[in-house]
PDB file of C-alpha atoms in Angstrom:
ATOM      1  CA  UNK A   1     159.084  80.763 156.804  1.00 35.00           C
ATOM      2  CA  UNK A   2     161.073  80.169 153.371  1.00 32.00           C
ATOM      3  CA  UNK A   3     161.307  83.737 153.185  1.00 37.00           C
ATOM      4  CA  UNK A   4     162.465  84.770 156.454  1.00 34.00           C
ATOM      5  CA  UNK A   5     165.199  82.343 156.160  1.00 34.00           C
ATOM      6  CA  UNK A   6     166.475  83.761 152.880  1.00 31.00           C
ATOM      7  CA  UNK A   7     166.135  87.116 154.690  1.00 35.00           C
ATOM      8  CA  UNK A   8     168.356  85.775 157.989  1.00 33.00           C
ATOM      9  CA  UNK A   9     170.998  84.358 155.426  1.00 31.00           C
ATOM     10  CA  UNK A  10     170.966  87.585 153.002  1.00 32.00           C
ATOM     11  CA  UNK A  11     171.582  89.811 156.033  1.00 35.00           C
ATOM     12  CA  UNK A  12     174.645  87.495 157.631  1.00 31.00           C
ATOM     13  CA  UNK A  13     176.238  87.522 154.482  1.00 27.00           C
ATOM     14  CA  UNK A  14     176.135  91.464 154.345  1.00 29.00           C
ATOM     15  CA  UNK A  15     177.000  91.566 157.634  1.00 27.00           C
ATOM     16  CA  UNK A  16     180.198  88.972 157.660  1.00 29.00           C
ATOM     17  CA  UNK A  17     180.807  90.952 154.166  1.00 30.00           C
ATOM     18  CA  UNK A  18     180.990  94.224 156.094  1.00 35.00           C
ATOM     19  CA  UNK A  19     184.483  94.822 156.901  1.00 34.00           C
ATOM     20  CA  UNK A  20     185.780  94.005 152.916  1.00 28.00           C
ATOM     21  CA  UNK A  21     182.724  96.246 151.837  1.00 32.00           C
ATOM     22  CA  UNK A  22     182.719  98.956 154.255  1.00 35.00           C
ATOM     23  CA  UNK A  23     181.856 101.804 151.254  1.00 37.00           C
ATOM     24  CA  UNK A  24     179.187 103.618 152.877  1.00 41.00           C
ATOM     25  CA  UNK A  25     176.733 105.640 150.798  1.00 50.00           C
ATOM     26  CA  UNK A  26     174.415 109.180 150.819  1.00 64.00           C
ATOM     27  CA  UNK A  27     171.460 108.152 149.225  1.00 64.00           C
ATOM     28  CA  UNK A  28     169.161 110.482 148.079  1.00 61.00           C
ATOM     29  CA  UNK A  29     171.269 113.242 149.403  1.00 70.00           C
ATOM     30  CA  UNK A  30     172.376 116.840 147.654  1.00 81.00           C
ATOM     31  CA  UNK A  31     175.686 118.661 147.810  1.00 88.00           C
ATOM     32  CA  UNK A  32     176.984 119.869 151.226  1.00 90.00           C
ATOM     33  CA  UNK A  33     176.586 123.753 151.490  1.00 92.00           C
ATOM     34  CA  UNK A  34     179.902 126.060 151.495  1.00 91.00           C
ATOM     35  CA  UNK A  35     181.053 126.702 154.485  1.00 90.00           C
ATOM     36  CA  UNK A  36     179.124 123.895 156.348  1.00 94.00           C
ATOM     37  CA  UNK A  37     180.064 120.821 158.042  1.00 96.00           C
ATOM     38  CA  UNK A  38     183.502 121.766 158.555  1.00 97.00           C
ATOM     39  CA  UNK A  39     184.435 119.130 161.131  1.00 97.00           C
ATOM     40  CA  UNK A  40     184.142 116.401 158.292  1.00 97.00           C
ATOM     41  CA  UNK A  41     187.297 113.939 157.518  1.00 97.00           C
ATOM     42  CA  UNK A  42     188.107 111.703 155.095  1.00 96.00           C
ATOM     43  CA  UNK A  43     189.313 108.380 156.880  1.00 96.00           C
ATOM     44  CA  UNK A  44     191.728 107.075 153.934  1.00 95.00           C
ATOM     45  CA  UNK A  45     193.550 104.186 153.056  1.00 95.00           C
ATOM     46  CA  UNK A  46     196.350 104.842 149.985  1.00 92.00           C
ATOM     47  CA  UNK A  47     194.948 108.079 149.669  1.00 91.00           C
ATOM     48  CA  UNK A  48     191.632 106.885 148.630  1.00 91.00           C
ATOM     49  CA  UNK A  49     188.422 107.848 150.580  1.00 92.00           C
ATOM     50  CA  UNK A  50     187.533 104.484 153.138  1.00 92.00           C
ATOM     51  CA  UNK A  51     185.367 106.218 155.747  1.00 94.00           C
ATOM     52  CA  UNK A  52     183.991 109.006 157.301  1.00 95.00           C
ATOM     53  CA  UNK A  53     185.006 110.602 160.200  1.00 97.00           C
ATOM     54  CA  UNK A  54     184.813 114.146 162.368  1.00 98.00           C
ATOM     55  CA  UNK A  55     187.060 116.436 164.339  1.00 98.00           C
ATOM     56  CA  UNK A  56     185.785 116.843 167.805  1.00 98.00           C
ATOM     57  CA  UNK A  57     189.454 118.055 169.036  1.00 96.00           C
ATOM     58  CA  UNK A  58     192.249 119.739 167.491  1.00 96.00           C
ATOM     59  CA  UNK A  59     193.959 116.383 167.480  1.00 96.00           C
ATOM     60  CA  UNK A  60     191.539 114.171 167.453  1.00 98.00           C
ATOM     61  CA  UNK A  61     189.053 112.502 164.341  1.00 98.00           C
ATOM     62  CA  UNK A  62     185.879 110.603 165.465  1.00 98.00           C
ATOM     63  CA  UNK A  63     184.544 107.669 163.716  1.00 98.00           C
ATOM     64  CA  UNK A  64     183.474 103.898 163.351  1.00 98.00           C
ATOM     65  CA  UNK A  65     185.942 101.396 164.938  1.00 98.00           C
ATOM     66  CA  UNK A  66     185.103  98.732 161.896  1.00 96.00           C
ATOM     67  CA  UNK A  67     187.058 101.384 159.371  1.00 96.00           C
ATOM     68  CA  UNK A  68     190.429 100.621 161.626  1.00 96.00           C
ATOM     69  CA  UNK A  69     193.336  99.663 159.456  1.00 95.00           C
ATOM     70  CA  UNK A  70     196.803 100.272 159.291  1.00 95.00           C
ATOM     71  CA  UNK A  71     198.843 103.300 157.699  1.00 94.00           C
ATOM     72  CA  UNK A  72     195.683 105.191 157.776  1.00 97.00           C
ATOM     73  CA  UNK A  73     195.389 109.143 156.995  1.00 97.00           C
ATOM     74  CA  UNK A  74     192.835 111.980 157.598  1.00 97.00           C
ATOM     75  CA  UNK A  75     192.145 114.529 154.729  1.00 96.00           C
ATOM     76  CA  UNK A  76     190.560 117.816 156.113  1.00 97.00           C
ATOM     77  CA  UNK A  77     189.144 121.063 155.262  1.00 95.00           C
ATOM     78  CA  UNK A  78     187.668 120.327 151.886  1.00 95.00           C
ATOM     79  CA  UNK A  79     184.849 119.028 150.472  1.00 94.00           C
ATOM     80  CA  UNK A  80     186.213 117.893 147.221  1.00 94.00           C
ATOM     81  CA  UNK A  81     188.455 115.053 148.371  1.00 94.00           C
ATOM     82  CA  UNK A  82     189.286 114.322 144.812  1.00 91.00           C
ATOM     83  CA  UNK A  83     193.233 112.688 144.692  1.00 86.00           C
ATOM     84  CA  UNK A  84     194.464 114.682 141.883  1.00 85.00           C
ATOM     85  CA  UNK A  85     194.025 117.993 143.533  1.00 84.00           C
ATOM     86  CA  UNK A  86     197.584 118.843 145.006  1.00 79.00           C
ATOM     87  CA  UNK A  87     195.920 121.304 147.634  1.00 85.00           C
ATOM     88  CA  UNK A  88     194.253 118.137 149.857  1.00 91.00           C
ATOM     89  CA  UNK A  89     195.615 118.719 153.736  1.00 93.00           C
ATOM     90  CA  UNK A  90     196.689 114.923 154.519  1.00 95.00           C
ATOM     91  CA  UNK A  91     197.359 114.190 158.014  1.00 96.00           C
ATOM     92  CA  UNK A  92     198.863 110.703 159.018  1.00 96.00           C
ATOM     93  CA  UNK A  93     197.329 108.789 161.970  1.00 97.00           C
ATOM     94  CA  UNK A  94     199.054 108.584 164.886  1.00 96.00           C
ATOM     95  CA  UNK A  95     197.688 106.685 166.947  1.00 96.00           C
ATOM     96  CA  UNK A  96     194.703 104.429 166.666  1.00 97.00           C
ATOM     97  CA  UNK A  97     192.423 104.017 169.586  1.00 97.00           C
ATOM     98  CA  UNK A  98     189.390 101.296 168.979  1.00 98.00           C
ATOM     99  CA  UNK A  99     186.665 101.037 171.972  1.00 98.00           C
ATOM    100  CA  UNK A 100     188.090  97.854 173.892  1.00 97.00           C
ATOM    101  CA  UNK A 101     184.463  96.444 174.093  1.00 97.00           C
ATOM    102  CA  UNK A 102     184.180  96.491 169.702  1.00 98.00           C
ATOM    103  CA  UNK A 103     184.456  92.540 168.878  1.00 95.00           C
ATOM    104  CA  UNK A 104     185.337  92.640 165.160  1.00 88.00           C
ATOM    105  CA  UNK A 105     181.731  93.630 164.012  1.00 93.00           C
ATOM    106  CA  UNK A 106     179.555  96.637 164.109  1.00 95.00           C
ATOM    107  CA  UNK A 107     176.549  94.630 165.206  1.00 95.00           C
ATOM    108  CA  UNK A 108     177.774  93.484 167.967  1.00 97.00           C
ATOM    109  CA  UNK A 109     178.192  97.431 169.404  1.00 97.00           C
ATOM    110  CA  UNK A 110     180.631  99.686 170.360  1.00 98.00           C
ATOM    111  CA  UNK A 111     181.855 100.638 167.389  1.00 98.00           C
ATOM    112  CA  UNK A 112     183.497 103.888 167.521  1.00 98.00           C
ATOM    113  CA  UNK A 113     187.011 104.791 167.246  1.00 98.00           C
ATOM    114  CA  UNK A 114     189.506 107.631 168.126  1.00 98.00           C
ATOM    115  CA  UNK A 115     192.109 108.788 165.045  1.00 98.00           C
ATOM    116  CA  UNK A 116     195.036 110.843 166.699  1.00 97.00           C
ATOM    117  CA  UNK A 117     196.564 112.702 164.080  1.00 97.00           C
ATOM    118  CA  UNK A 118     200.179 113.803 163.461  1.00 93.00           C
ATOM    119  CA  UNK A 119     199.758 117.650 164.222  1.00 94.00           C
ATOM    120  CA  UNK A 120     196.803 119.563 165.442  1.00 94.00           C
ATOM    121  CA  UNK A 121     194.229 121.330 163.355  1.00 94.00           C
ATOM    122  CA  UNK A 122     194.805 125.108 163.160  1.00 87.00           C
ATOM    123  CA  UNK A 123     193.066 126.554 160.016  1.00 84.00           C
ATOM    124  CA  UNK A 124     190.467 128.669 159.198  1.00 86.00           C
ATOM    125  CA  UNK A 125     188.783 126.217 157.262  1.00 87.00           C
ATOM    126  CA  UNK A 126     188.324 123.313 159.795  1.00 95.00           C
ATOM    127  CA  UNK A 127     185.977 123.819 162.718  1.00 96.00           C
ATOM    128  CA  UNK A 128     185.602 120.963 165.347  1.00 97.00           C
ATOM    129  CA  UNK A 129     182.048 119.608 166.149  1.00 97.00           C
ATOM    130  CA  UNK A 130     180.634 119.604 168.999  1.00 97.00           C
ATOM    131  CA  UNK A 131     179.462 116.395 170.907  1.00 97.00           C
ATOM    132  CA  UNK A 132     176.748 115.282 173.663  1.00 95.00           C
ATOM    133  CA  UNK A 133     177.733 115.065 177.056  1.00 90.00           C
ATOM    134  CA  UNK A 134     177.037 111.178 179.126  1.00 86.00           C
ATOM    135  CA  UNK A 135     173.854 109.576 178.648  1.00 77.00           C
ATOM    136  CA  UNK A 136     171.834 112.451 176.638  1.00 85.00           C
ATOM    137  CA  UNK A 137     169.143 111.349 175.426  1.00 87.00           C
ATOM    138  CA  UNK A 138     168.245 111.857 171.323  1.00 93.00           C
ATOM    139  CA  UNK A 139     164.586 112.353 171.052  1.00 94.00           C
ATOM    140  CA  UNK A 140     162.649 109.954 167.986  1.00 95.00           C
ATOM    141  CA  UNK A 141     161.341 112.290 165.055  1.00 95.00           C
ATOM    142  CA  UNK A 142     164.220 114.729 165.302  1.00 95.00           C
ATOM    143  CA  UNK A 143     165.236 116.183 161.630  1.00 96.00           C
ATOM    144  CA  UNK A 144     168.974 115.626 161.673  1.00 96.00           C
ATOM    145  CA  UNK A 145     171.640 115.416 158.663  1.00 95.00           C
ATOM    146  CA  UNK A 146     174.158 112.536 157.631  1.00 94.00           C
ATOM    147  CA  UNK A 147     176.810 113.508 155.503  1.00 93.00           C
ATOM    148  CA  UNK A 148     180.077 111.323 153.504  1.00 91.00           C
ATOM    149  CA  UNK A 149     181.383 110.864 150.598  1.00 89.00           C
ATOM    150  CA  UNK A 150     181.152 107.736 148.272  1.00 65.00           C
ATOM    151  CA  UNK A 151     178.467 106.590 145.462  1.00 60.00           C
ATOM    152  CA  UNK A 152     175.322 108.481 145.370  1.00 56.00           C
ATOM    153  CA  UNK A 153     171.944 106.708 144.513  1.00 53.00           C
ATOM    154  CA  UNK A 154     172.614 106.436 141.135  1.00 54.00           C
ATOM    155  CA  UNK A 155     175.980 103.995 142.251  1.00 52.00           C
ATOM    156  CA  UNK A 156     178.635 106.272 141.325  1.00 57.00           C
ATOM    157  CA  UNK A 157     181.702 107.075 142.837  1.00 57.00           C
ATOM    158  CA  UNK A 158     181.988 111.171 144.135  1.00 72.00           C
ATOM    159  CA  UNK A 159     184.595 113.338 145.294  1.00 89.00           C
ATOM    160  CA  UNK A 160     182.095 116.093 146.856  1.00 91.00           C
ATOM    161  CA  UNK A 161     180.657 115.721 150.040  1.00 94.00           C
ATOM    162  CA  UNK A 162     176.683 114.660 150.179  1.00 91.00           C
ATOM    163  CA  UNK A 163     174.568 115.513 152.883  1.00 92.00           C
ATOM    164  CA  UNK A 164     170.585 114.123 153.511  1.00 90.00           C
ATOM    165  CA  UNK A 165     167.907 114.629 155.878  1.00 92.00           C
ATOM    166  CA  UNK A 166     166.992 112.224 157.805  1.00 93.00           C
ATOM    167  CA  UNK A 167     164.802 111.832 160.959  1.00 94.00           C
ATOM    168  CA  UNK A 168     165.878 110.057 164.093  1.00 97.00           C
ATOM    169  CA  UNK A 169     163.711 106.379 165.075  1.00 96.00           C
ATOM    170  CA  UNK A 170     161.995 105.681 168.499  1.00 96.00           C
ATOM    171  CA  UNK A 171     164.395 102.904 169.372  1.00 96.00           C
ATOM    172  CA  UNK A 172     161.892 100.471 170.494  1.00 97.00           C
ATOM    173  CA  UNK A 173     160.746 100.919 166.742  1.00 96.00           C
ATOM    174  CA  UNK A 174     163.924 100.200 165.318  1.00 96.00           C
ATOM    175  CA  UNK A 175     164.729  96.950 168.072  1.00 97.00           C
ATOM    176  CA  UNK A 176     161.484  95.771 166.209  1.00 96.00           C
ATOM    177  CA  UNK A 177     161.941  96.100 162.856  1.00 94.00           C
ATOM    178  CA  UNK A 178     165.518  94.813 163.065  1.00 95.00           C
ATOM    179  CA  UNK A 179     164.602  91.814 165.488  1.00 95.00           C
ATOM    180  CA  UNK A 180     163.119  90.411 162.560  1.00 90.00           C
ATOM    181  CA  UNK A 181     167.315  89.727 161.220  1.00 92.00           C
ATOM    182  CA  UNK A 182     168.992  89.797 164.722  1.00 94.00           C
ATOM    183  CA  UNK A 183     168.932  91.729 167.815  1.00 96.00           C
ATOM    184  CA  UNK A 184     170.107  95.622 167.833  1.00 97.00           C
ATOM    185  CA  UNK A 185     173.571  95.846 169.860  1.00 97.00           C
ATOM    186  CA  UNK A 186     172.457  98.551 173.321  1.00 96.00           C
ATOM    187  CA  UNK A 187     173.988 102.378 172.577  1.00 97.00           C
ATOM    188  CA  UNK A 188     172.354 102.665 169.346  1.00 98.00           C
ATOM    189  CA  UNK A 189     170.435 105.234 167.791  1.00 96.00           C
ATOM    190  CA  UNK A 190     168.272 104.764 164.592  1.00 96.00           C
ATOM    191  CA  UNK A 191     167.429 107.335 162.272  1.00 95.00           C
ATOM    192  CA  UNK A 192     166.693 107.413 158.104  1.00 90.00           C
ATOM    193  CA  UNK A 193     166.501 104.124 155.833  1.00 84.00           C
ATOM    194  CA  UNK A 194     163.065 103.269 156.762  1.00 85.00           C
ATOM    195  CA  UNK A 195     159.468 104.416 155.352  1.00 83.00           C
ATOM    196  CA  UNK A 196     161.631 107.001 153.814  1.00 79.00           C
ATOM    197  CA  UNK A 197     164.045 107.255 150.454  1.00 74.00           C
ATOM    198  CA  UNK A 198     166.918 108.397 151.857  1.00 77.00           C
ATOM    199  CA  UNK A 199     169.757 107.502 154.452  1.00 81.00           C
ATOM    200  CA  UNK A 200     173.589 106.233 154.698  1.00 80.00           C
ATOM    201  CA  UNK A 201     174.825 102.934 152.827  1.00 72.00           C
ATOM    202  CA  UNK A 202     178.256 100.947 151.777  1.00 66.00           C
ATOM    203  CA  UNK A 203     181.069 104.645 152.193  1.00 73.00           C
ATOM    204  CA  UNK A 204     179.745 106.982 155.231  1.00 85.00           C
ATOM    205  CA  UNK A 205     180.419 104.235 157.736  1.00 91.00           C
ATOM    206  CA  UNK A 206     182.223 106.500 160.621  1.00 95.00           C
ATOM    207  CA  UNK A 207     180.412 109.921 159.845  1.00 95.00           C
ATOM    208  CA  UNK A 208     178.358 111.992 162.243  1.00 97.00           C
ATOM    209  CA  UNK A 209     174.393 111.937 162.454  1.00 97.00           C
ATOM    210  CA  UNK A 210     174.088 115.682 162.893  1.00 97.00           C
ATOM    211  CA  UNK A 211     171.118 116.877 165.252  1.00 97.00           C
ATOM    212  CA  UNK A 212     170.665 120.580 165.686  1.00 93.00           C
ATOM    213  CA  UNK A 213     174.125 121.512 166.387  1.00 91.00           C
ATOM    214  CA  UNK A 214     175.083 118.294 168.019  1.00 96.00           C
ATOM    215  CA  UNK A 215     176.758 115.030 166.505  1.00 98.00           C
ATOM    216  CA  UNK A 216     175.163 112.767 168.241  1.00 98.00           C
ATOM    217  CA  UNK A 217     175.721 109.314 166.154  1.00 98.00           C
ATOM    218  CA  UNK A 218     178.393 107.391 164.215  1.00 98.00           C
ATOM    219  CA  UNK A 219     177.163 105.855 160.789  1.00 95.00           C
ATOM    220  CA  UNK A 220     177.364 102.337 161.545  1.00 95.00           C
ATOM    221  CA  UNK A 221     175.763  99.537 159.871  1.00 91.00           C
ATOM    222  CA  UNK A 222     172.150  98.719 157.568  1.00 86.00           C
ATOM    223  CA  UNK A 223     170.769  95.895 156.103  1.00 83.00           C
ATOM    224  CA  UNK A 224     171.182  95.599 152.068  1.00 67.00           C
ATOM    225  CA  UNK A 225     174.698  96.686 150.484  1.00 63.00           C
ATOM    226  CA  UNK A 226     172.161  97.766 147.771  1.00 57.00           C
ATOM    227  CA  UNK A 227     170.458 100.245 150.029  1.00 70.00           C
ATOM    228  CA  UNK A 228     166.718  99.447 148.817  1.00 65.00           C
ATOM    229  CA  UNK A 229     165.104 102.178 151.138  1.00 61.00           C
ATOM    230  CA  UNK A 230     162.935 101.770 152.554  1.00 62.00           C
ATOM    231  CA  UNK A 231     163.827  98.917 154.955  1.00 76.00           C
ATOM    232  CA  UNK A 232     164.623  98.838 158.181  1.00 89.00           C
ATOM    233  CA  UNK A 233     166.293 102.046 159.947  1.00 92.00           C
ATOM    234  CA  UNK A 234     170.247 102.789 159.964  1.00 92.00           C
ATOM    235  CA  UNK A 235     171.775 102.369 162.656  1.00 95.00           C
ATOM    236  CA  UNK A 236     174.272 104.306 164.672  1.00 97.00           C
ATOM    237  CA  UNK A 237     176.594 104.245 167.473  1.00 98.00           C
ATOM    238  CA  UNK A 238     175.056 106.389 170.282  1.00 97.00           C
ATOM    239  CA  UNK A 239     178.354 108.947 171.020  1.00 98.00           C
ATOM    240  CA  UNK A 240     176.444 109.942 174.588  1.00 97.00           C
ATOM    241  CA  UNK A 241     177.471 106.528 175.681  1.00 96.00           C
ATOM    242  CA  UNK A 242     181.083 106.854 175.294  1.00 97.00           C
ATOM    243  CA  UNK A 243     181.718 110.428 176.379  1.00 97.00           C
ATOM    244  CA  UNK A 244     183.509 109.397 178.895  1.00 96.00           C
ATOM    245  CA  UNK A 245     185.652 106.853 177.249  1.00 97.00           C
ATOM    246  CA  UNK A 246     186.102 109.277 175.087  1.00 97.00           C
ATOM    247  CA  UNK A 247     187.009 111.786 177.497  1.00 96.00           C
ATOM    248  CA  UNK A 248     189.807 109.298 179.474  1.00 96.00           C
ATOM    249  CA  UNK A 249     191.560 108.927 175.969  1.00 96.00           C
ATOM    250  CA  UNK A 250     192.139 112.069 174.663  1.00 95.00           C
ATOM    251  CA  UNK A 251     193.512 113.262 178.531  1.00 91.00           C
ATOM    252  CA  UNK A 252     195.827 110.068 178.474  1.00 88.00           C
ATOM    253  CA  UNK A 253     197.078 110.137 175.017  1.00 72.00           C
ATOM    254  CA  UNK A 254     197.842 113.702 175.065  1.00 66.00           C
TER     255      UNK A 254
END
């Protein structure tokens, strides 16, 4: 009983911590390929990485609504988002557009977030991913990829992008595991950070979970800022769920 209740108040601080700390991680993860992942974004603050993100529209970046801030900017097109490089494509943030159901904190749900940015995409070098339609479904024990820049397992700080494998979580699994600290949010998914080595942690908050040739998922919360795998699964917001949310912003705003 001692134990659980150092558990409950380890995991409230992380979690009340979250917004300050909001560095999410690839952990055991290798370089992204050439070429790949094209749709990936740099969500920055003063030029300097804060979270991930994707372009699912010409104009428009996907990712987590905790990462929303003010005078917020978008790098694209590379993989090296390295500051000193004069060649970064920067793109100021419009408009900011956070789910009006998010309350503050990711585990409470609904957090994702639309980034309008100051001009659209048009370069050979950006490609937009593509995104599930209402309500389908992401099978358990899928192999899918998360991918973001930040420290790597050793706890240092990168400029090249780091993808992993990682394989989605029969939800009723992860509701388990997690009940155990508080009850999962609904329009989840779960995949990586459990029985396994690898996953997302404090820096890819806001990046895609990548199944097949779907992003299906928005990095957006674990357990331990330390990112101890294994422990219980990572959890992300279920895009599906919003599609047409997201849908009736990008028609209004445009």
């Amino acid at each position: 009983m001692k134990a659980l209740h150092i558990l409950l108040l380890t995991a409230a601080f992380s979690i009340h911590t979250f917004k300050a700390t909001r560095r999410e991680e690839i952990i055991n993860g290798k370089k992204a390929r050439k070429n790949s992942l094209q749709y990936m974004a740099s969500v920055q603050l003063n030029n300097k990485h804060k979270c991930g993100g994707f372009l699912i529209s010409p104009s428009y970046v996907l990712t987590a609504a905790h990462c929303g801030t003010d005078n917020l900017s978008v790098v694209l097109g590379t993989h090296n988002i390295d500051e000193k490089r004069n060649t970064l494509r920067r793109y100021v943030v419009k408009s900011m557009h956070i789910h009006p159901s998010y309350k503050e904190n990711p585990r409470y749900g609904s957090d994702i977030m639309l980034l309008k940015i100051s001009e659209q995409v048009n370069n050979k070098d950006v490609k937009v991913a593509k995104i599930p339609n209402k309500h389908q479904r992401v099978k358990p024990n899928i192999k899918c990829q998360v991918a973001g820049w930040g420290k790597n397992g050793k706890q240092q700080m990168v400029n090249d992008l780091m993808v992993a494998d990682v394989s989605t979580i029969h939800i009723d699994v992860c509701k388990k595991q997690w009940a155990k600290v508080f009850p999962l949010p609904p329009n989840v998914l779960c995949a990586g950070g459990y029985k396994t080595k690898s996953g997302a942690c404090q820096g890819d908050s806001g990046g895609p979970l990548v199944c097949g040739r779907l992003a299906v998922g928005i990095v957006s919360f674990n357990l331990n800022k330390n990112c101890n795998y294994p422990n219980v699964p990572n959890v992300y917001t279920a895009i599906s769920a919003y599609a047409d949310w997201i849908d009736k912003v990008i028609k209004r705003d445009a």
